[in-house]
Coordinates of C-alpha atoms and ligand atoms in Angstrom, one line a residue:
M204 CA -23.1 -16.2 10.6
R205 CA -20.3 -17.0 12.9
T206 CA -19.2 -20.3 13.8
R207 CA -17.0 -21.3 16.4
I208 CA -13.7 -22.2 15.0
E209 CA -11.4 -24.4 18.0
G210 CA -13.1 -21.9 20.4
V211 CA -12.4 -19.3 18.5
E212 CA -15.5 -17.0 17.1
V213 CA -15.2 -16.7 13.3
D214 CA -18.2 -14.0 11.2
T215 CA -17.9 -15.8 7.5
R216 CA -19.7 -13.5 5.4
H217 CA -17.7 -10.3 4.1
W218 CA -16.4 -7.6 5.2
I219 CA -17.1 -4.4 3.2
A220 CA -17.4 -1.1 4.4
G221 CA -16.9 -1.6 7.5
R222 CA -20.2 -3.8 8.3
R223 CA -20.4 -7.8 7.2
V224 CA -22.3 -8.4 4.5
D225 CA -24.0 -10.8 3.3
S226 CA -24.3 -13.8 0.9
A227 CA -27.7 -16.1 0.1
A228 CA -25.3 -18.1 -2.1
R229 CA -23.0 -20.5 0.5
F230 CA -19.2 -22.4 0.4
Q231 CA -17.6 -25.3 3.0
S232 CA -15.0 -24.7 4.2
I233 CA -13.0 -28.2 4.9
S234 CA -11.1 -28.9 7.1
P235 CA -8.4 -31.2 5.5
I236 CA -7.0 -32.1 8.8
D237 CA -10.1 -34.3 8.9
E238 CA -12.0 -33.6 6.2
A239 CA -15.2 -32.6 8.6
V240 CA -17.4 -29.0 6.9
I241 CA -16.0 -26.3 9.7
A242 CA -17.6 -23.8 8.1
D243 CA -20.7 -22.0 6.0
M244 CA -19.8 -19.5 4.0
A245 CA -20.9 -16.6 2.6
A246 CA -19.7 -17.3 -1.8
G247 CA -18.8 -13.5 -2.8
S248 CA -20.5 -12.8 -6.9
A249 CA -20.1 -9.7 -9.0
I250 CA -22.4 -8.3 -6.4
E251 CA -20.4 -8.7 -3.4
I252 CA -17.6 -7.2 -4.9
E253 CA -19.3 -3.8 -6.7
Q254 CA -20.4 -3.7 -3.5
A255 CA -16.5 -3.9 -1.6
I256 CA -15.4 -1.4 -4.9
E257 CA -17.7 1.0 -4.7
A258 CA -16.9 1.8 -0.8
A259 CA -12.8 1.0 -1.1
S260 CA -12.3 3.7 -4.0
S261 CA -14.5 6.3 -2.1
A262 CA -12.8 5.1 1.3
F263 CA -9.4 6.1 -0.8
K264 CA -10.1 10.0 -1.4
R265 CA -9.8 9.7 2.8
W266 CA -6.9 7.6 3.0
K267 CA -4.8 8.4 0.1
R268 CA -4.7 12.2 2.5
T269 CA -3.4 10.8 5.0
A270 CA -0.5 11.2 7.1
R271 CA 2.2 8.7 6.1
E272 CA 2.9 8.5 10.5
E273 CA -0.6 8.3 11.0
R274 CA -1.1 5.0 8.6
A275 CA 2.3 3.8 9.9
R276 CA 0.5 4.0 13.0
L277 CA -2.5 1.8 12.3
L278 CA -0.3 -0.9 10.7
H279 CA 1.3 -0.7 14.0
R280 CA -2.3 -1.5 15.7
I281 CA -2.8 -4.1 13.8
A282 CA 0.2 -5.8 14.5
D283 CA 0.1 -5.2 18.5
I284 CA -3.5 -6.5 18.2
I285 CA -2.8 -9.9 15.9
E286 CA 1.0 -10.5 18.8
S287 CA -2.3 -10.5 21.4
R288 CA -4.3 -13.3 19.3
I289 CA -1.3 -15.6 17.5
E290 CA -2.6 -18.6 19.9
A291 CA -6.4 -18.5 17.9
L292 CA -5.5 -17.2 14.9
A293 CA -3.0 -20.4 14.2
Q294 CA -5.8 -22.6 15.9
V295 CA -8.1 -21.3 13.2
E296 CA -5.5 -21.7 10.4
T297 CA -4.5 -24.9 11.8
R298 CA -7.5 -26.1 11.7
D299 CA -8.7 -24.7 8.1
N300 CA -5.6 -25.7 5.5
G301 CA -3.9 -27.8 8.4
S302 CA -0.4 -26.4 8.2
L303 CA 1.8 -27.2 11.0
L304 CA -0.2 -25.6 14.6
R305 CA 3.8 -25.1 15.5
S306 CA 5.1 -24.0 13.3
H307 CA 1.5 -21.7 13.2
R308 CA 2.7 -19.9 17.0
R309 CA 6.5 -20.1 16.1
R310 CA 7.5 -18.3 12.6
V311 CA 4.3 -17.5 10.2
M312 CA 1.9 -16.4 13.3
P313 CA 4.7 -14.1 14.0
R314 CA 5.3 -13.5 10.3
V315 CA 1.2 -11.8 9.8
A316 CA 2.5 -9.3 13.1
M317 CA 6.2 -8.7 10.9
N318 CA 4.2 -8.1 7.6
F319 CA 2.4 -5.0 9.1
R320 CA 5.4 -4.1 11.0
F321 CA 7.8 -4.4 8.2
F322 CA 6.0 -2.0 5.9
A323 CA 5.2 0.3 8.4
D324 CA 8.1 1.1 9.2
W325 CA 9.7 0.8 6.1
L326 CA 7.1 3.8 4.5
L327 CA 8.6 6.2 6.8
Q328 CA 12.3 5.8 5.0
L329 CA 10.9 5.4 1.6
D330 CA 13.7 7.7 -0.2
H331 CA 15.0 8.5 -3.4
P332 CA 17.9 11.3 -3.9
D333 CA 17.6 14.1 -5.7
F334 CA 18.6 14.7 -9.0
D335 CA 20.1 18.4 -10.5
V336 CA 19.9 18.5 -14.1
R337 CA 20.8 22.6 -15.0
G338 CA 19.8 23.1 -11.7
H339 CA 16.5 21.6 -11.7
R340 CA 15.3 19.5 -9.6
N341 CA 14.7 16.7 -10.4
H342 CA 12.3 14.5 -7.0
V343 CA 11.0 11.6 -6.8
S344 CA 7.4 10.5 -4.7
W345 CA 5.1 7.4 -4.5
D346 CA 1.5 8.8 -5.0
P347 CA -1.1 6.3 -3.9
S348 CA -2.2 4.3 -7.3
G349 CA -6.2 3.8 -5.8
V350 CA -8.1 0.4 -5.6
A351 CA -5.5 -2.3 -4.6
A352 CA -7.5 -5.9 -5.4
I353 CA -5.7 -9.2 -3.7
I354 CA -6.1 -12.7 -4.3
T355 CA -4.0 -15.3 -2.6
P356 CA -4.3 -19.5 -2.5
W357 CA -4.8 -21.9 0.6
N358 CA -0.8 -23.2 1.4
A359 CA -0.6 -20.1 3.8
P360 CA -3.5 -17.9 4.1
L361 CA -3.1 -15.1 6.0
M362 CA 0.8 -14.6 5.8
L363 CA 0.4 -15.1 1.9
G364 CA -2.6 -12.3 2.0
T365 CA -1.0 -9.9 4.3
W366 CA 2.2 -10.0 2.0
R367 CA 0.5 -8.0 0.0
I368 CA -2.7 -6.2 1.9
A369 CA 0.1 -4.9 4.4
P370 CA 2.2 -2.9 1.2
A371 CA -1.0 -1.1 0.2
L372 CA -2.3 0.0 2.5
A373 CA 1.0 1.8 4.0
A374 CA 1.0 2.5 0.1
G375 CA -2.1 4.7 0.3
C376 CA -4.5 1.9 -1.7
T377 CA -7.4 0.4 -0.3
V378 CA -7.6 -3.5 -0.3
V379 CA -10.4 -5.8 -1.3
Y380 CA -9.0 -8.9 -1.2
K381 CA -10.8 -12.1 -2.2
P382 CA -9.5 -15.5 0.5
P383 CA -9.2 -18.6 -0.9
E384 CA -12.2 -20.6 -0.5
W385 CA -9.7 -23.4 0.8
A386 CA -9.0 -21.5 3.9
P387 CA -11.0 -18.0 4.9
L388 CA -11.3 -18.2 8.4
T389 CA -8.2 -16.3 9.1
A390 CA -8.8 -13.7 6.5
S391 CA -12.6 -13.2 8.5
L392 CA -10.2 -11.9 12.0
L393 CA -8.1 -10.2 10.0
A394 CA -11.1 -8.0 8.9
D395 CA -12.1 -7.6 12.9
I396 CA -8.2 -7.3 13.8
A397 CA -8.6 -4.5 11.4
A398 CA -12.2 -2.6 12.5
E399 CA -10.4 -3.4 16.1
A400 CA -7.6 -0.5 15.5
G401 CA -9.6 1.5 14.0
L402 CA -9.0 0.9 9.9
P403 CA -11.1 3.6 8.5
D404 CA -14.4 1.7 7.3
G405 CA -13.8 0.8 3.4
V406 CA -10.0 0.8 3.4
F407 CA -10.0 -2.4 3.6
N408 CA -12.9 -5.4 3.1
V409 CA -12.7 -8.8 2.2
V410 CA -15.2 -10.7 -0.3
Q411 CA -15.2 -14.5 0.3
G412 CA -15.7 -16.1 -2.5
I413 CA -15.0 -19.1 -4.8
G414 CA -12.1 -18.3 -7.9
R415 CA -13.7 -18.3 -11.1
E416 CA -16.7 -16.4 -9.5
A417 CA -16.0 -13.7 -6.8
G418 CA -12.1 -14.0 -7.8
A419 CA -12.8 -13.6 -11.8
A420 CA -15.6 -10.0 -10.5
L421 CA -12.5 -8.9 -9.2
A422 CA -9.8 -9.0 -11.5
R423 CA -12.3 -7.7 -14.5
H424 CA -13.5 -5.4 -13.0
P425 CA -12.7 -2.0 -13.6
G426 CA -12.6 0.3 -11.1
I427 CA -9.0 -1.7 -9.6
R428 CA -5.5 -0.5 -9.9
R429 CA -3.6 -2.6 -9.1
L430 CA -4.3 -6.4 -9.4
S431 CA -1.6 -8.7 -7.3
F432 CA -2.0 -12.6 -7.1
T433 CA -0.8 -15.1 -6.1
G434 CA -1.5 -18.8 -6.8
S435 CA -1.0 -21.4 -9.9
V436 CA -0.1 -20.0 -13.3
A437 CA -3.5 -21.3 -15.3
T438 CA -4.8 -18.8 -13.0
A439 CA -2.9 -16.0 -14.1
R440 CA -3.2 -16.9 -17.3
Q441 CA -6.9 -16.3 -16.9
I442 CA -6.3 -13.3 -14.9
A443 CA -3.9 -11.7 -16.9
A444 CA -6.6 -11.4 -20.0
V445 CA -9.2 -9.9 -18.8
A446 CA -6.9 -7.5 -16.1
G447 CA -5.6 -6.9 -19.5
A448 CA -8.4 -5.6 -21.1
N449 CA -8.6 -2.7 -18.1
L450 CA -4.3 -2.2 -18.3
V451 CA -3.8 -2.9 -14.6
P452 CA -0.9 -3.4 -13.7
L453 CA -0.5 -7.1 -12.4
S454 CA 1.8 -8.7 -9.7
F455 CA 2.1 -12.3 -10.2
E456 CA 3.9 -15.6 -7.5
L457 CA 3.4 -18.0 -9.2
G458 CA 4.7 -21.8 -9.3
G459 CA 7.7 -23.2 -9.1
K460 CA 9.7 -26.4 -9.9
S461 CA 13.0 -25.3 -8.0
P462 CA 16.5 -27.6 -7.9
F463 CA 17.9 -28.3 -4.9
V464 CA 21.8 -28.9 -6.1
V465 CA 24.3 -30.8 -3.4
F466 CA 27.5 -30.8 -4.5
A467 CA 30.8 -33.3 -3.6
D468 CA 32.3 -30.5 -1.2
C469 CA 29.4 -29.5 1.0
D470 CA 29.0 -30.4 4.4
L471 CA 26.3 -33.7 3.9
E472 CA 24.5 -34.0 6.5
L473 CA 23.5 -30.5 6.3
A474 CA 22.4 -30.9 3.0
V475 CA 20.5 -34.0 4.0
N476 CA 18.5 -31.7 6.4
T477 CA 18.2 -29.1 4.2
A478 CA 16.8 -31.7 1.1
I479 CA 14.1 -33.3 4.4
G480 CA 12.9 -29.4 4.6
Q481 CA 11.2 -29.3 1.0
Y482 CA 8.5 -31.8 2.2
D483 CA 7.6 -28.4 4.5
N484 CA 4.0 -28.6 4.8
A485 CA 3.5 -31.5 3.9
G486 CA 5.3 -30.3 -0.3
Q487 CA 2.8 -27.3 -0.3
V488 CA 5.0 -24.3 -0.5
C489 CA 5.9 -22.5 -3.7
L490 CA 8.9 -22.4 -2.8
A491 CA 10.3 -25.7 -2.7
G492 CA 13.4 -27.4 -4.4
T493 CA 12.1 -30.2 -6.0
R494 CA 14.4 -31.3 -8.1
L495 CA 16.6 -32.3 -6.3
L496 CA 20.6 -32.9 -8.5
V497 CA 23.3 -33.6 -6.3
E498 CA 27.0 -34.1 -7.7
E499 CA 27.5 -38.6 -8.8
S500 CA 30.7 -39.0 -6.6
I501 CA 28.1 -38.7 -3.7
R502 CA 24.7 -39.5 -5.2
D503 CA 25.1 -43.5 -3.6
Q504 CA 26.1 -41.5 0.1
F505 CA 24.0 -38.9 0.1
L506 CA 20.4 -41.1 -0.5
E507 CA 21.1 -43.0 1.5
A508 CA 21.2 -40.4 4.6
F509 CA 18.3 -38.5 3.1
L510 CA 16.1 -41.8 2.7
A511 CA 16.6 -42.8 6.3
K512 CA 15.9 -39.4 7.7
A513 CA 13.0 -39.3 5.6
T514 CA 11.6 -43.2 6.5
A515 CA 11.8 -41.4 10.0
I516 CA 9.4 -38.0 9.6
R517 CA 6.6 -38.2 11.5
Q518 CA 3.3 -38.2 9.7
G519 CA -0.1 -37.0 11.4
D520 CA -2.3 -34.8 13.0
P521 CA -0.7 -31.0 12.3
R522 CA -2.1 -30.2 16.0
D523 CA 0.4 -33.0 17.2
E524 CA 3.8 -31.0 18.9
A525 CA 5.3 -35.0 16.9
T526 CA 4.1 -34.0 14.3
D527 CA 6.3 -33.0 10.5
I528 CA 4.1 -33.6 7.7
G529 CA -0.2 -33.2 7.5
P530 CA -2.0 -33.2 4.4
Q531 CA -3.2 -32.1 1.3
I532 CA -5.4 -29.2 1.0
S533 CA -7.8 -31.2 -0.3
R534 CA -9.2 -34.1 -1.5
P535 CA -9.4 -32.8 -5.6
H536 CA -5.5 -31.4 -4.8
F537 CA -5.1 -34.6 -2.7
E538 CA -6.0 -36.8 -6.2
R539 CA -3.9 -34.1 -8.3
V540 CA -0.8 -34.6 -6.3
D541 CA -1.9 -39.1 -6.5
G542 CA -2.5 -38.3 -9.8
F543 CA 0.8 -37.4 -11.2
V544 CA 2.5 -39.7 -8.8
Q545 CA 0.4 -42.9 -10.7
R546 CA 1.2 -41.5 -13.7
A547 CA 4.9 -41.3 -13.6
I548 CA 4.6 -45.0 -11.9
A549 CA 2.1 -45.9 -14.5
S550 CA 5.0 -45.1 -17.1
G551 CA 7.6 -47.2 -16.1
L552 CA 9.2 -44.9 -13.3
K553 CA 9.1 -46.6 -9.5
P554 CA 9.0 -45.0 -6.7
V555 CA 12.0 -45.0 -3.5
L556 CA 10.1 -43.1 -1.3
G557 CA 6.2 -43.1 -0.4
G558 CA 4.9 -43.2 -4.4
A559 CA 0.9 -43.5 -2.2
P560 CA -1.4 -42.3 0.1
N561 CA -0.3 -43.0 3.6
R562 CA -3.1 -45.5 4.1
D563 CA -2.1 -46.3 7.9
L564 CA -4.1 -42.3 8.4
G565 CA -7.2 -42.4 5.2
G566 CA -8.2 -39.3 4.5
L567 CA -6.1 -36.7 2.9
Y568 CA -2.6 -37.5 3.9
Y569 CA 0.1 -38.9 0.9
R570 CA 3.5 -40.0 2.0
P571 CA 6.3 -37.9 0.8
T572 CA 7.5 -39.1 -2.4
L573 CA 10.6 -39.6 -4.2
F574 CA 11.4 -40.2 -7.8
L575 CA 15.4 -41.1 -9.5
D576 CA 16.6 -39.6 -12.6
P577 CA 13.0 -39.7 -14.9
P578 CA 13.1 -39.2 -18.0
A579 CA 14.4 -35.2 -19.4
G580 CA 10.8 -33.8 -20.1
S581 CA 8.7 -36.9 -18.5
E582 CA 5.9 -35.0 -16.4
I583 CA 7.3 -35.5 -13.1
L584 CA 10.0 -33.7 -13.8
R585 CA 8.3 -31.0 -15.7
D586 CA 5.1 -29.4 -13.1
E587 CA 4.9 -28.0 -10.0
V588 CA 2.7 -31.3 -8.3
F589 CA 1.8 -29.0 -5.0
G590 CA 2.3 -31.7 -2.6
P591 CA 4.8 -34.5 -1.2
V592 CA 7.4 -35.6 -4.0
L593 CA 10.4 -34.9 -5.5
C594 CA 12.9 -36.0 -8.1
L595 CA 16.6 -36.5 -7.8
Q596 CA 18.7 -37.2 -10.8
G597 CA 22.2 -36.9 -11.0
F598 CA 25.0 -35.0 -12.5
R599 CA 29.3 -34.8 -13.2
S600 CA 30.1 -31.6 -13.9
E601 CA 29.2 -27.9 -12.5
E602 CA 28.2 -27.2 -16.2
E603 CA 25.4 -29.8 -16.7
A604 CA 24.6 -28.6 -12.7
I605 CA 23.8 -25.2 -14.4
A606 CA 22.3 -26.7 -17.2
L607 CA 19.9 -29.4 -15.4
A608 CA 19.0 -26.6 -12.7
N609 CA 18.2 -24.4 -15.3
D610 CA 16.0 -27.0 -17.4
T611 CA 12.3 -25.4 -16.7
E612 CA 10.4 -23.4 -17.6
Y613 CA 9.6 -21.7 -13.6
G614 CA 12.3 -19.6 -12.2
L615 CA 11.6 -18.9 -8.2
A616 CA 14.4 -20.4 -5.7
A617 CA 17.6 -22.3 -6.2
V618 CA 19.4 -23.5 -3.5
I619 CA 22.8 -24.7 -3.3
M620 CA 25.0 -26.9 -1.2
T621 CA 28.8 -26.6 -1.8
G622 CA 31.5 -26.1 0.9
D623 CA 33.2 -23.3 -2.3
H624 CA 31.7 -19.6 -2.3
E625 CA 33.2 -18.9 -5.7
R626 CA 31.4 -22.0 -6.5
A627 CA 28.7 -20.7 -5.0
K628 CA 28.4 -17.3 -6.6
R629 CA 28.8 -18.8 -10.9
F630 CA 26.3 -20.8 -10.3
T631 CA 24.2 -17.8 -8.2
S632 CA 25.1 -16.3 -11.2
Q633 CA 24.0 -18.5 -13.6
V634 CA 21.1 -19.9 -12.3
S635 CA 17.5 -18.3 -13.2
A636 CA 15.5 -17.6 -10.5
G637 CA 14.2 -15.3 -7.9
L638 CA 15.7 -16.0 -5.2
V639 CA 18.7 -18.2 -4.3
W640 CA 19.7 -19.3 -1.2
N641 CA 23.4 -20.6 -0.3
N642 CA 23.7 -23.6 2.4
C643 CA 20.2 -22.3 3.1
F644 CA 17.1 -22.1 2.9
F645 CA 13.8 -19.2 3.3
V646 CA 16.0 -17.3 5.5
R647 CA 15.0 -14.0 3.8
D648 CA 15.3 -10.4 4.7
L649 CA 12.1 -8.7 3.7
R650 CA 14.1 -5.8 2.9
Q651 CA 15.3 -7.2 -0.6
A652 CA 12.9 -8.2 -3.7
F653 CA 10.3 -11.3 -3.4
G654 CA 9.4 -12.6 -7.0
G655 CA 9.9 -15.1 -9.9
N656 CA 11.2 -15.4 -13.2
G657 CA 9.3 -16.7 -15.6
K658 CA 6.1 -19.5 -15.2
S659 CA 6.8 -18.1 -11.5
G660 CA 5.5 -14.2 -12.4
I661 CA 5.4 -11.6 -13.4
G662 CA 7.6 -8.0 -11.4
R663 CA 8.7 -7.9 -7.6
E664 CA 7.1 -6.8 -4.1
G665 CA 9.2 -6.9 -1.0
G666 CA 10.9 -3.2 0.6
T667 CA 10.8 -0.6 -2.4
W668 CA 9.5 -3.0 -4.6
S669 CA 6.3 -3.6 -3.5
F670 CA 5.6 0.2 -3.8
D671 CA 6.9 1.0 -6.5
F672 CA 3.8 -1.5 -7.1
Y673 CA 1.3 -0.3 -5.1
C674 CA 1.8 4.1 -6.4
D675 CA 2.2 6.1 -9.0
V676 CA 5.8 7.1 -9.1
K677 CA 6.2 10.0 -9.9
N678 CA 9.6 12.6 -10.5
S679 CA 8.4 16.6 -9.7
V680 CA 11.3 18.6 -11.3
Y681 CA 12.0 22.4 -9.7
A682 CA 13.4 25.1 -11.9
P683 CA 16.2 27.2 -9.8
V684 CA 14.6 30.2 -8.4
G685 CA 14.6 33.5 -10.6
W686 CA 15.0 30.4 -13.8
R687 CA 13.8 31.6 -16.9
K688 CA 14.0 30.1 -20.2
D689 CA 16.0 32.6 -22.4
G690 CA 18.5 33.3 -19.6
Ligands
NAD747 P1 -5.3 -20.7 -7.8 O1 -5.2 -19.9 -8.7 O2 -6.1 -22.3 -8.1 O3 -5.9 -20.0 -6.9 C1 -5.0 -19.5 -5.9 C2 -6.1 -17.7 -5.7 O4 -7.1 -17.4 -6.7 C3 -7.1 -18.6 -4.8 O5 -8.4 -17.1 -3.9 C4 -9.2 -18.3 -6.1 O6 -10.0 -18.8 -5.5 C5 -8.0 -18.3 -7.2 N1 -9.0 -17.9 -8.1 C6 -8.9 -19.1 -9.0 N2 -9.9 -19.2 -9.7 C7 -9.6 -18.1 -10.4 C8 -10.4 -16.5 -11.2 N3 -10.9 -17.4 -12.9 N4 -10.4 -15.5 -11.3 C9 -9.6 -14.6 -10.6 N5 -9.6 -15.6 -9.2 C10 -9.3 -16.9 -9.4 O7 -3.8 -21.4 -7.1 P2 -4.0 -22.5 -5.7 O8 -4.5 -23.8 -5.9 O9 -4.9 -21.9 -4.6 O10 -2.7 -22.3 -4.5 C11 -1.5 -23.1 -5.4 C12 -0.7 -21.3 -6.3 O11 -0.2 -20.9 -5.8 C13 0.6 -23.4 -7.0 O12 1.0 -22.7 -8.2 C14 2.1 -21.9 -5.8 O13 3.0 -22.9 -6.3 C15 1.3 -20.9 -5.9 N6 2.2 -19.9 -5.1 C16 2.9 -18.6 -5.3 C17 3.4 -18.6 -3.9 C18 4.4 -17.8 -4.3 O14 4.6 -16.4 -3.9 N7 5.3 -17.3 -5.9 C19 3.4 -18.5 -2.9 C20 2.1 -19.6 -2.4 C21 1.8 -20.3 -3.3

């Protein structure tokens, strides 16, 4: 029921109504580093989901009336504890999902704490002006909507989970969280932290389990009032169908096939270094610019510099400080990535980099891969691989670059590298993406909207958008004192 991961005690059971709950059914958490079984987890079903919804519904009656200041104080307390446990959280997360220990320590876990701090502070500033219509004051308020169901994937487990859990709790919702089965452990540590911070029982619940059972039972439960899902398009379609029947508002953060556009007038060194960064997290990043579009006049120069840097990428154990990229999350995912690559090769494409598993390391390590000029509409250019696989295409004009960038059903992010600010503005206004980076990547202010267009998602979260989603927004109209309808 408890296991030790890198010296840290982790409970393998659910967290429901402020206590640990077990299930007879189990699933194994397997470390991508060496494919060792590291935990035997309780596998939830509709039964545990029912218990968690009941606990969250009951806790909602008090939590929704808890003063904003008190909710904010508790979220800051959670952030304090996370900050005091960064090393433990980083160690467990790396063992569980294979992402780099150094980025968990320096970037990801501090951001997890920031998710709580940010929404605690934003809650206290949440405001919208009042307006008068014929002397009648119109005032907007954000009322907590009820139980929020939150389902997230494994590529940045605690970061992605808390990016939804924190605003839901700040908004006055109670939460039932279904963590990813491929990396379930830090969610359990978060439950301990929430309890230690003094969050009332039932306000935050965790049901572990696999997607098609625990996840599906949560998504279809009529007791939820909001459903925030981060994951693949295929799962989103299933969830939308069942949640649709209950008319539950949805927020979907899905996949991407984002363009990374390099104009001849860019800072080439910056462009190459940023392009290499698209292999980060072994390519398991929804926002990655996986379609490199490079202006023909600098294509050879770009490619030469890119390949020189890419061949120097150090792949290995993610716990090693010197490692740049680690393994794929799981055997099925590794095979899925290899399937894309082998089908592209079988179709006649030759990778100029990688194109195969890293046989020196074995296990789930896949070599950074680059294909040149896949034909329009080909699978490798169209579908999200979610592994270390990029494609490069050339273009001759700004119009062609924009057309290629928009030649996708996704619309999560876009990156443009150019020295011409007017071009950057023109491109930004014409590209279909929820987030556009000009001469940069991954930097973003949490007050701004986050989400994707097309197959990349539905809705926006971040800043006030998160409160708009988790709350029932109410307009209340006050007549002037002494007002008479006929007067
Ligand atoms: P997935 O859809 O297989 O799983 C995501 C979550 O959904 C998991 O917790 C899983 O257990 C659950 N789930 C699976 N089937 C379910 C069902 N039938 N009903 C309810 N829940 C179910 O996705 P994945 O492979 O784990 O994650 C990778 C995907 O996530 C990629 O497409 C990636 O781009 C996307 N992603 C998007 C963002 C974003 O913010 N846009 C961030 C990270 C990852």
